[in-house]
Tab-separated table of C-alpha atoms and ligand atoms in Angstrom:
chain	number	residue	atom	x	y	z
A	824	MET	CA	0.010	-0.059	-0.132
A	825	GLU	CA	2.694	2.277	0.745
A	826	THR	CA	4.177	2.461	-2.708
A	827	THR	CA	0.962	3.783	-3.938
A	828	MET	CA	0.735	6.570	-1.539
A	829	ILE	CA	4.146	7.420	-2.626
A	830	ASP	CA	3.033	7.460	-6.092
A	831	GLU	CA	0.349	9.604	-5.594
A	832	ASN	CA	2.581	11.936	-3.876
A	833	ARG	CA	4.677	11.807	-6.667
A	834	THR	CA	1.665	12.543	-9.165
A	835	ASP	CA	0.452	15.036	-6.884
A	836	SER	CA	3.588	16.900	-7.172
A	837	ILE	CA	4.166	16.442	-10.995
A	838	HIS	CA	0.953	17.897	-11.382
A	839	THR	CA	1.587	21.125	-9.299
A	840	ASN	CA	4.929	21.462	-11.272
A	841	ARG	CA	2.915	20.906	-14.659
A	842	LEU	CA	0.603	23.767	-13.333
A	843	MET	CA	3.163	25.916	-12.103
A	844	GLN	CA	5.292	25.744	-15.423
A	845	GLY	CA	1.943	26.691	-17.338
A	846	LEU	CA	1.340	29.431	-14.921
A	847	ILE	CA	5.062	30.768	-15.552
A	848	ARG	CA	4.760	30.927	-19.001
A	849	LEU	CA	1.716	33.035	-18.851
A	850	GLY	CA	3.519	35.448	-17.067
A	851	TRP	CA	3.008	34.249	-13.337
A	852	ASP	CA	5.427	35.433	-10.642
A	853	GLN	CA	6.433	35.579	-7.232
A	854	THR	CA	4.248	39.016	-6.644
A	855	PHE	CA	1.068	37.232	-7.680
A	856	GLN	CA	2.244	34.302	-5.786
A	857	ALA	CA	2.393	36.012	-2.733
A	858	HIS	CA	-1.018	37.722	-3.379
A	859	LEU	CA	-2.357	34.280	-3.526
A	860	ASP	CA	-0.709	32.993	-0.628
A	861	LYS	CA	-1.882	35.905	1.557
A	862	MET	CA	-5.448	34.863	0.540
A	863	ASN	CA	-4.758	31.463	2.036
A	864	GLN	CA	-7.759	29.690	0.096
A	865	PRO	CA	-5.702	26.509	-0.931
A	866	THR	CA	-9.106	25.367	-3.038
A	867	ARG	CA	-8.661	28.020	-4.864
A	868	LEU	CA	-6.438	28.062	-8.360
A	869	PRO	CA	-5.034	30.952	-9.798
A	870	ALA	CA	-5.857	31.470	-13.669
A	871	ARG	CA	-5.274	34.491	-16.521
A	872	ILE	CA	-8.095	36.173	-18.472
A	873	ILE	CA	-7.013	35.618	-21.844
A	874	GLY	CA	-10.870	36.215	-23.220
A	875	VAL	CA	-13.210	38.962	-22.859
A	876	ARG	CA	-16.338	38.922	-24.857
A	877	LYS	CA	-18.972	41.171	-23.091
A	878	ASN	CA	-19.240	39.424	-20.037
A	879	ARG	CA	-18.070	35.831	-21.163
A	880	PHE	CA	-14.509	35.236	-19.984
A	881	THR	CA	-11.953	32.686	-21.228
A	882	ILE	CA	-9.133	31.537	-18.596
A	883	SER	CA	-6.078	29.540	-19.010
A	884	GLN	CA	-3.477	28.036	-16.688
A	885	GLY	CA	-0.792	27.555	-19.424
A	886	ASP	CA	-2.986	24.475	-21.028
A	887	LYS	CA	-6.314	24.543	-22.637
A	888	PRO	CA	-8.439	27.600	-22.346
A	889	ARG	CA	-11.488	27.270	-20.273
A	890	LEU	CA	-14.435	29.300	-20.328
A	891	ALA	CA	-15.687	30.853	-16.839
A	892	THR	CA	-18.037	33.026	-15.658
A	893	VAL	CA	-17.942	35.345	-12.948
A	894	ALA	CA	-19.123	35.100	-9.098
A	895	GLY	CA	-22.008	37.210	-8.674
A	896	LYS	CA	-19.811	39.350	-6.027
A	897	LEU	CA	-17.623	40.737	-8.412
A	898	HIS	CA	-21.183	42.248	-10.365
A	899	HIS	CA	-22.784	43.774	-7.336
A	900	ASN	CA	-20.002	45.147	-5.667
A	901	PRO	CA	-18.325	48.005	-6.994
A	902	ASP	CA	-15.589	47.834	-4.507
A	903	GLU	CA	-14.054	44.474	-6.363
A	904	ARG	CA	-12.237	44.458	-9.344
A	905	PHE	CA	-14.004	43.260	-12.147
A	906	PRO	CA	-11.635	41.283	-14.400
A	907	VAL	CA	-10.436	42.248	-17.750
A	908	ALA	CA	-7.923	41.215	-20.401
A	909	GLY	CA	-4.523	40.250	-18.459
A	910	ASP	CA	-5.689	39.951	-15.312
A	911	TRP	CA	-5.237	36.921	-13.043
A	912	VAL	CA	-7.890	35.399	-11.058
A	913	THR	CA	-8.624	32.773	-8.685
A	914	VAL	CA	-11.031	30.530	-9.760
A	915	ALA	CA	-13.296	27.862	-8.117
A	916	ASP	CA	-14.136	24.928	-11.028
A	917	THR	CA	-14.944	27.620	-13.685
A	918	VAL	CA	-16.271	30.473	-11.711
A	919	ILE	CA	-14.335	33.544	-11.405
A	920	GLN	CA	-13.697	34.642	-7.486
A	921	THR	CA	-11.403	37.044	-7.026
A	922	VAL	CA	-9.256	39.366	-9.171
A	923	LEU	CA	-5.678	39.316	-8.038
A	924	PRO	CA	-4.291	43.153	-7.155
A	925	ARG	CA	-3.052	44.382	-10.567
A	926	LYS	CA	0.529	45.211	-10.838
A	927	ASN	CA	-0.484	47.866	-13.680
A	928	ALA	CA	-3.530	48.692	-16.014
A	929	LEU	CA	-4.138	50.619	-19.042
A	930	VAL	CA	-6.973	52.773	-18.198
A	931	ARG	CA	-8.798	55.400	-19.917
A	932	GLY	CA	-11.924	57.625	-19.615
A	933	ALA	CA	-15.044	55.508	-20.377
A	934	ALA	CA	-16.286	56.742	-23.711
A	935	GLY	CA	-19.409	58.234	-23.509
A	936	SER	CA	-19.283	59.132	-19.837
A	937	ARG	CA	-18.614	62.764	-20.278
A	938	GLY	CA	-21.685	64.912	-20.833
A	939	LYS	CA	-20.575	67.407	-22.887
A	940	GLN	CA	-17.740	67.387	-25.237
A	941	ASP	CA	-15.194	69.087	-22.970
A	942	GLU	CA	-16.201	67.930	-19.881
A	943	ALA	CA	-13.998	65.200	-17.908
A	944	PRO	CA	-15.133	61.699	-18.045
A	945	SER	CA	-17.041	60.491	-15.051
A	946	ARG	CA	-16.102	56.931	-15.299
A	947	LYS	CA	-13.344	54.661	-16.048
A	948	GLN	CA	-12.455	51.976	-18.194
A	949	VAL	CA	-9.838	49.456	-17.910
A	950	ILE	CA	-8.720	47.812	-21.173
A	951	ALA	CA	-5.874	45.587	-20.241
A	952	ALA	CA	-4.025	44.652	-17.147
A	953	ASN	CA	-0.371	43.508	-15.802
A	954	LEU	CA	1.693	44.874	-18.787
A	955	ASP	CA	5.244	45.139	-19.549
A	956	THR	CA	5.092	47.437	-22.824
A	957	VAL	CA	2.446	49.568	-24.353
A	958	PHE	CA	2.400	49.154	-28.442
A	959	VAL	CA	1.239	52.651	-29.837
A	960	VAL	CA	0.434	51.608	-33.265
A	961	CYS	CA	-0.218	54.198	-35.857
A	962	GLY	CA	-0.387	53.898	-39.723
A	963	LEU	CA	1.716	55.667	-42.037
A	964	ASP	CA	-1.437	56.271	-44.153
A	965	ARG	CA	-4.315	59.033	-43.343
A	966	ASP	CA	-4.067	57.420	-39.739
A	967	PHE	CA	-0.906	59.324	-39.152
A	968	ASN	CA	-1.270	62.242	-36.402
A	969	LEU	CA	1.561	63.491	-34.500
A	970	ARG	CA	-0.955	64.996	-31.608
A	971	ARG	CA	-2.770	61.847	-31.431
A	972	ILE	CA	0.525	60.010	-30.746
A	973	GLU	CA	1.146	62.600	-27.772
A	974	ARG	CA	-2.426	61.824	-26.302
A	975	TYR	CA	-1.563	58.053	-26.560
A	976	VAL	CA	1.938	58.194	-25.072
A	977	THR	CA	0.668	60.934	-22.575
A	978	LEU	CA	-2.274	58.052	-21.545
A	979	VAL	CA	0.381	55.229	-21.335
A	980	TYR	CA	2.803	56.952	-19.034
A	981	ASN	CA	-0.336	58.340	-17.066
A	982	CYS	CA	-0.746	54.678	-16.390
A	983	GLY	CA	2.935	54.174	-15.315
A	984	LEU	CA	3.194	52.195	-18.482
A	985	SER	CA	6.097	52.132	-21.096
A	986	PRO	CA	5.242	52.803	-24.509
A	987	ALA	CA	6.856	51.879	-27.583
A	988	ILE	CA	5.634	53.585	-30.833
A	989	ILE	CA	4.991	51.661	-34.104
A	990	LEU	CA	4.874	53.474	-37.125
A	991	THR	CA	3.388	50.706	-39.479
A	992	LYS	CA	2.158	50.659	-43.242
A	993	ALA	CA	5.616	52.025	-43.858
A	994	ASP	CA	5.486	50.815	-47.486
A	995	LEU	CA	2.422	53.287	-48.176
A	996	HIS	CA	4.548	56.440	-47.736
A	997	ALA	CA	7.310	57.680	-49.594
A	998	HIS	CA	9.661	58.951	-46.743
A	999	PRO	CA	8.826	57.028	-43.631
A	1000	GLU	CA	12.486	57.779	-42.281
A	1001	ALA	CA	11.394	61.835	-42.315
A	1002	ILE	CA	8.025	61.049	-40.653
A	1003	ALA	CA	10.013	58.493	-37.876
A	1004	ALA	CA	12.246	61.680	-37.243
A	1005	ASP	CA	9.357	64.053	-36.537
A	1006	VAL	CA	7.935	61.562	-34.256
A	1007	GLU	CA	11.203	61.245	-32.309
A	1008	GLY	CA	10.965	65.149	-32.025
A	1009	ILE	CA	7.684	64.439	-29.947
A	1010	ALA	CA	8.171	61.272	-27.938
A	1011	PHE	CA	11.557	61.925	-26.493
A	1012	GLY	CA	13.033	58.211	-25.012
A	1013	VAL	CA	10.275	56.425	-26.623
A	1014	PRO	CA	11.385	53.658	-28.871
A	1015	ILE	CA	10.307	54.072	-32.241
A	1016	HIS	CA	9.943	51.650	-34.644
A	1017	LEU	CA	9.002	51.809	-38.516
A	1018	VAL	CA	7.459	48.739	-40.060
A	1019	SER	CA	5.595	47.516	-42.704
A	1020	ALA	CA	3.437	44.129	-42.003
A	1021	LYS	CA	2.368	43.947	-45.722
A	1022	GLU	CA	6.459	44.012	-46.812
A	1023	ARG	CA	7.660	42.335	-43.297
A	1024	SER	CA	10.104	44.523	-42.600
A	1025	GLY	CA	11.446	45.912	-38.774
A	1026	LEU	CA	9.436	43.246	-37.431
A	1027	LEU	CA	12.218	41.423	-36.024
A	1028	GLU	CA	13.137	44.497	-34.069
A	1029	LEU	CA	9.976	44.219	-31.975
A	1030	GLU	CA	10.573	40.486	-30.852
A	1031	SER	CA	12.454	41.857	-27.869
A	1032	ASN	CA	9.233	43.020	-26.463
A	1033	LEU	CA	7.810	39.467	-26.924
A	1034	SER	CA	10.655	37.290	-24.634
A	1035	ALA	CA	9.224	34.684	-22.264
A	1036	GLY	CA	6.683	35.802	-19.812
A	1037	ARG	CA	6.136	39.080	-21.272
A	1038	THR	CA	2.668	40.951	-22.170
A	1039	ILE	CA	2.261	43.719	-24.407
A	1040	THR	CA	-1.031	45.354	-26.067
A	1041	MET	CA	-1.390	47.449	-28.634
A	1042	ILE	CA	-3.562	50.611	-29.213
A	1043	GLY	CA	-4.389	52.657	-31.881
A	1044	SER	CA	-7.051	53.944	-33.764
A	1045	SER	CA	-9.229	51.399	-35.875
A	1046	GLY	CA	-7.884	50.241	-38.997
A	1047	ALA	CA	-4.180	51.209	-38.051
A	1048	GLY	CA	-3.105	47.716	-38.421
A	1049	LYS	CA	-2.897	46.334	-35.502
A	1050	SER	CA	-4.351	43.015	-36.084
A	1051	THR	CA	-2.251	42.525	-39.360
A	1052	LEU	CA	0.766	43.407	-36.959
A	1053	LEU	CA	0.185	41.015	-34.876
A	1054	ASN	CA	-0.461	38.068	-37.685
A	1055	ARG	CA	2.929	38.949	-39.093
A	1056	LEU	CA	4.540	38.610	-35.911
A	1057	TYR	CA	2.967	35.354	-35.044
A	1058	GLY	CA	3.362	34.188	-38.499
A	1059	ALA	CA	-0.436	32.750	-38.929
A	1060	ALA	CA	-3.590	34.561	-38.927
A	1061	VAL	CA	-4.875	34.326	-35.478
A	1062	GLN	CA	-6.971	37.813	-35.559
A	1063	SER	CA	-8.829	39.016	-38.264
A	1064	THR	CA	-7.977	42.247	-39.989
A	1065	GLY	CA	-10.516	44.598	-42.106
A	1066	ALA	CA	-9.788	46.566	-45.112
A	1067	VAL	CA	-9.849	50.300	-44.871
A	1068	SER	CA	-12.328	51.959	-46.606
A	1069	SER	CA	-10.647	54.521	-48.998
A	1070	SER	CA	-13.206	57.104	-48.930
A	1071	ASP	CA	-12.765	58.571	-45.176
A	1072	GLY	CA	-9.130	56.395	-44.303
A	1073	LYS	CA	-11.237	55.160	-41.178
A	1074	GLY	CA	-11.114	51.247	-40.647
A	1075	ARG	CA	-13.934	49.235	-39.763
A	1076	HIS	CA	-14.417	47.723	-36.596
A	1077	THR	CA	-12.839	44.177	-37.054
A	1078	THR	CA	-11.958	43.589	-33.700
A	1079	THR	CA	-14.533	43.555	-31.270
A	1080	THR	CA	-13.067	41.590	-27.986
A	1081	ARG	CA	-10.074	41.254	-26.346
A	1082	ASP	CA	-7.721	38.133	-26.683
A	1083	LEU	CA	-4.503	37.281	-25.364
A	1084	ILE	CA	-2.445	35.519	-27.829
A	1085	MET	CA	0.314	33.353	-26.670
A	1086	MET	CA	3.124	34.105	-29.246
A	1087	PRO	CA	5.619	31.580	-30.622
A	1088	GLN	CA	8.211	33.909	-29.447
A	1089	GLY	CA	7.306	33.153	-25.862
A	1090	GLY	CA	5.681	36.554	-24.750
A	1091	MET	CA	1.748	37.404	-25.134
A	1092	VAL	CA	-0.064	40.069	-26.857
A	1093	ILE	CA	-3.383	41.737	-26.218
A	1094	ASP	CA	-5.368	42.920	-29.377
A	1095	ASN	CA	-7.387	45.866	-28.480
A	1096	PRO	CA	-10.443	46.708	-30.887
A	1097	GLY	CA	-9.737	50.584	-32.317
A	1098	ILE	CA	-10.143	53.157	-29.661
A	1099	ARG	CA	-12.088	56.302	-31.237
A	1100	GLU	CA	-12.291	58.383	-27.821
A	1101	ILE	CA	-8.664	58.655	-26.031
A	1102	ALA	CA	-9.747	60.398	-22.664
A	1103	LEU	CA	-7.146	60.358	-20.324
A	1104	TRP	CA	-7.630	59.196	-16.676
A	1105	ASP	CA	-6.344	60.595	-13.671
A	1106	GLY	CA	-3.419	58.830	-12.662
A	1107	GLU	CA	0.540	59.760	-12.403
A	1108	ASP	CA	1.508	62.655	-14.264
A	1109	GLY	CA	1.845	61.662	-17.920
A	1110	THR	CA	2.623	65.086	-19.196
A	1111	ALA	CA	5.696	65.230	-17.136
A	1112	HIS	CA	6.764	62.124	-19.050
A	1113	ALA	CA	5.608	62.979	-22.468
A	1114	PHE	CA	6.625	66.586	-22.333
A	1115	PRO	CA	10.175	66.308	-21.194
A	1116	ASP	CA	11.329	69.133	-23.351
A	1117	ILE	CA	8.400	71.701	-22.438
A	1118	GLU	CA	9.568	70.502	-18.788
A	1119	HIS	CA	13.108	70.932	-19.443
A	1120	PHE	CA	12.156	74.791	-20.339
A	1121	ALA	CA	10.046	75.209	-17.414
A	1122	GLN	CA	12.327	75.227	-15.021
A	1123	GLU	CA	13.915	78.235	-15.996
A	1124	CYS	CA	10.696	80.405	-16.214
A	1125	ARG	CA	10.716	83.176	-13.868
A	1126	PHE	CA	7.429	81.759	-11.692
A	1127	SER	CA	7.987	78.621	-10.211
A	1128	ASP	CA	4.213	78.150	-10.848
A	1129	CYS	CA	4.460	79.525	-14.335
A	1130	THR	CA	1.375	78.265	-16.617
A	1131	HIS	CA	3.262	79.111	-19.723
A	1132	LEU	CA	0.235	81.217	-21.102
A	1133	HIS	CA	0.991	84.480	-20.661
A	1134	GLU	CA	3.462	85.222	-17.664
A	1135	PRO	CA	6.580	87.090	-18.100
A	1136	GLY	CA	9.800	85.783	-18.114
A	1137	CYS	CA	8.202	82.461	-19.252
A	1138	ARG	CA	10.909	80.337	-21.264
A	1139	VAL	CA	8.416	78.009	-22.686
A	1140	GLN	CA	6.688	80.940	-24.526
A	1141	GLU	CA	10.095	82.180	-25.541
A	1142	ALA	CA	11.308	78.758	-26.391
A	1143	VAL	CA	8.223	78.760	-28.748
A	1144	ALA	CA	8.877	82.504	-30.398
A	1145	ASN	CA	12.438	81.225	-30.926
A	1146	GLY	CA	11.520	77.941	-32.789
A	1147	GLU	CA	12.981	75.665	-29.835
A	1148	ILE	CA	9.653	74.155	-29.339
A	1149	GLU	CA	6.599	73.638	-32.003
A	1150	PRO	CA	3.472	76.131	-31.131
A	1151	ASP	CA	1.455	72.840	-31.877
A	1152	ARG	CA	3.356	70.964	-29.174
A	1153	LEU	CA	2.602	73.466	-26.639
A	1154	THR	CA	-0.985	73.515	-27.145
A	1155	SER	CA	-1.175	69.804	-27.350
A	1156	TYR	CA	0.790	70.066	-24.019
A	1157	HIS	CA	-1.813	72.722	-22.568
A	1158	LYS	CA	-4.804	70.719	-23.825
A	1159	LEU	CA	-3.609	67.470	-22.171
A	1160	LYS	CA	-2.501	69.106	-18.918
A	1161	ARG	CA	-6.028	71.077	-18.838
A	1162	GLU	CA	-7.737	67.549	-19.347
A	1163	LEU	CA	-5.645	65.961	-16.612
A	1164	PHE	CA	-6.611	69.269	-14.432
A	1165	TYR	CA	-10.649	68.771	-14.929
A	1166	LEU	CA	-10.090	65.087	-14.095
A	1167	ALA	CA	-8.559	65.723	-10.703
A	1168	GLU	CA	-10.976	68.504	-9.879
A	1169	ARG	CA	-14.151	66.249	-10.755
A	1170	GLN	CA	-12.528	63.612	-8.539
A	1171	GLN	CA	-12.165	66.018	-5.987
A	1172	LYS	CA	-15.659	66.961	-6.288
A	1173	SER	CA	-16.955	63.561	-6.083
A	1174	ALA	CA	-14.923	62.879	-2.830
A	1175	GLU	CA	-16.662	65.865	-1.309
A	1176	ARG	CA	-19.929	64.862	-2.066
A	1177	VAL	CA	-19.347	61.455	-0.656
A	1178	GLU	CA	-18.173	63.529	2.479
A	1179	LYS	CA	-20.964	65.689	2.459
A	1180	GLU	CA	-23.433	63.075	1.953
A	1181	HIS	CA	-21.827	60.900	4.629
A	1182	TRP	CA	-22.296	63.867	7.046
A	1183	LYS	CA	-25.731	64.249	5.958
A	1184	ALA	CA	-26.481	60.970	6.826
A	1185	ILE	CA	-25.119	61.262	10.243
A	1186	ALA	CA	-27.079	64.311	11.007
A	1187	LEU	CA	-30.271	62.579	9.860
A	1188	LYS	CA	-29.288	59.554	12.336
A	1189	VAL	CA	-28.943	62.257	15.379
A	1190	LYS	CA	-32.318	63.737	14.745
A	1191	GLU	CA	-34.018	60.579	14.560
A	1192	ILE	CA	-32.221	59.539	17.809
A	1193	LYS	CA	-33.556	62.940	19.460
A	1194	LYS	CA	-36.804	62.626	18.187
A	1195	LYS	CA	-37.012	59.024	19.641
A	1196	LYS	CA	-35.574	60.632	22.731
A	1197	ARG	CA	-38.091	63.094	23.238
A	1198	LYS	CA	-41.188	60.826	22.400
A	1199	GLY	CA	-39.626	58.307	25.019
A	1200	TRP	CA	-39.806	61.288	27.638
A	1201	LYS	CA	-42.886	62.268	27.003
A	1202	GLY	CA	-44.723	58.755	26.997
B	904	GDP	N1	0.045	48.518	-47.177
B	904	GDP	C1	-0.337	48.181	-45.931
B	904	GDP	N2	-1.709	47.934	-45.280
B	904	GDP	C2	-1.607	47.222	-43.982
B	904	GDP	C3	-0.563	47.358	-43.355
B	904	GDP	N3	-0.715	46.712	-42.160
B	904	GDP	C4	-2.164	46.667	-42.252
B	904	GDP	N4	-2.411	47.170	-43.374
B	904	GDP	C5	-4.082	47.019	-44.012
B	904	GDP	O1	-5.015	48.070	-43.053
B	904	GDP	C6	-6.114	47.434	-42.926
B	904	GDP	C7	-6.464	47.465	-41.637
B	904	GDP	O2	-5.705	46.652	-40.550
B	904	GDP	P1	-5.913	45.958	-39.394
B	904	GDP	O3	-4.814	44.946	-39.049
B	904	GDP	O4	-7.064	45.243	-39.560
B	904	GDP	O5	-6.205	47.382	-38.058
B	904	GDP	P2	-6.874	47.162	-36.744
B	904	GDP	O6	-7.811	47.809	-36.623
B	904	GDP	O7	-5.751	48.355	-35.659
B	904	GDP	O8	-6.346	45.895	-36.383
B	904	GDP	C8	-6.206	46.311	-43.548
B	904	GDP	O9	-6.586	46.632	-44.538
B	904	GDP	C9	-4.465	45.766	-43.826
B	904	GDP	O10	-4.320	44.973	-44.940
B	904	GDP	C10	0.764	47.281	-43.681
B	904	GDP	O11	2.241	47.375	-43.712
B	904	GDP	N5	0.989	48.071	-45.233
B	905	MG	MG1	-7.957	44.859	-35.228
B	906	ZN	ZN1	6.505	79.467	-18.152
């Protein structure tokens, strides 16, 4: 009998080993393990969210993907994290119980959550979690727009993430290197890659982002060429792509779901549908990272709290006047700064409102108690 016991233990540990190897392939590490250990619920196993279709989730532990549902408490409790692509979760059978704390997340202001066009969004949308790099993908066709790249880069930095800019469809431009140089002028220190998915050029340089255990995601407009790039890097058509309607240069919606793809290089890519509205969400000061040139001149402004709009002795304005900074770049900076300011203000306001409501509730309670006491004294 004793031999079978030993064998069972052995199979057990082989099983655990295999599970662990599968998880590590998906990016599992000591940080997540520590979170799991702290929960102390040995019956719940970790898994990663590798597919999101509305409220249906696909999870993986490194082997066969499985469909999963979400425990009711995640739906109803606004304080609970709700799973997104790239999240690590605990599951009991095929029910997602908890979302483990995220290392980071790509977050934006939810589309349609701002009342007027210029208003700060009132809700956030988590696009993907636990990322190593975010590819900002921009096609060198009509999609190309420096200001939009600035906005994406700020969004990425604002989330505490590292961007890399992928200029794709290089085959469609007569002087792609000149465009790359322009981008260099607005994205200091951000890796810039010129690629053509069609001609398969520039792909090899991207592979260092895809080494084992790493996760990247791609953002960019619909039709930018994200899914095509993913397919090329994969070496097969794993994602569907769409033709751009030539009349308006805008792509059709082809990717409506989010999938985490295990790449042959060892890393993982989360494909995203095109984002039409790139609203920022409050976070780290993304503009400081995205506009180091302006921040550099700002140190020499006469006033330490200079807004670089109209103050005397503003070194930033001077830099614009003598051509050290492009006027459009400063406009873009002001615009993004203003957005972040309104976001912060909105959050401050809603915090104050919660506080106020809290005290109102207490005042009501006190009144109620007083009333009861009075009644008690009378009766
Ligand atoms: N000429 C050219 N066309 C491309 C390239 N990459 C993508 N496309 C085309 O651009 C369109 C949109 O591509 P897709 O990958 O679906 O864009 P997504 O919406 O960002 O995923 C498709 O018709 C692709 O064939 C490229 O490198 N060169
Ligand atoms: Mg796509
Ligand atoms: Zn100034």
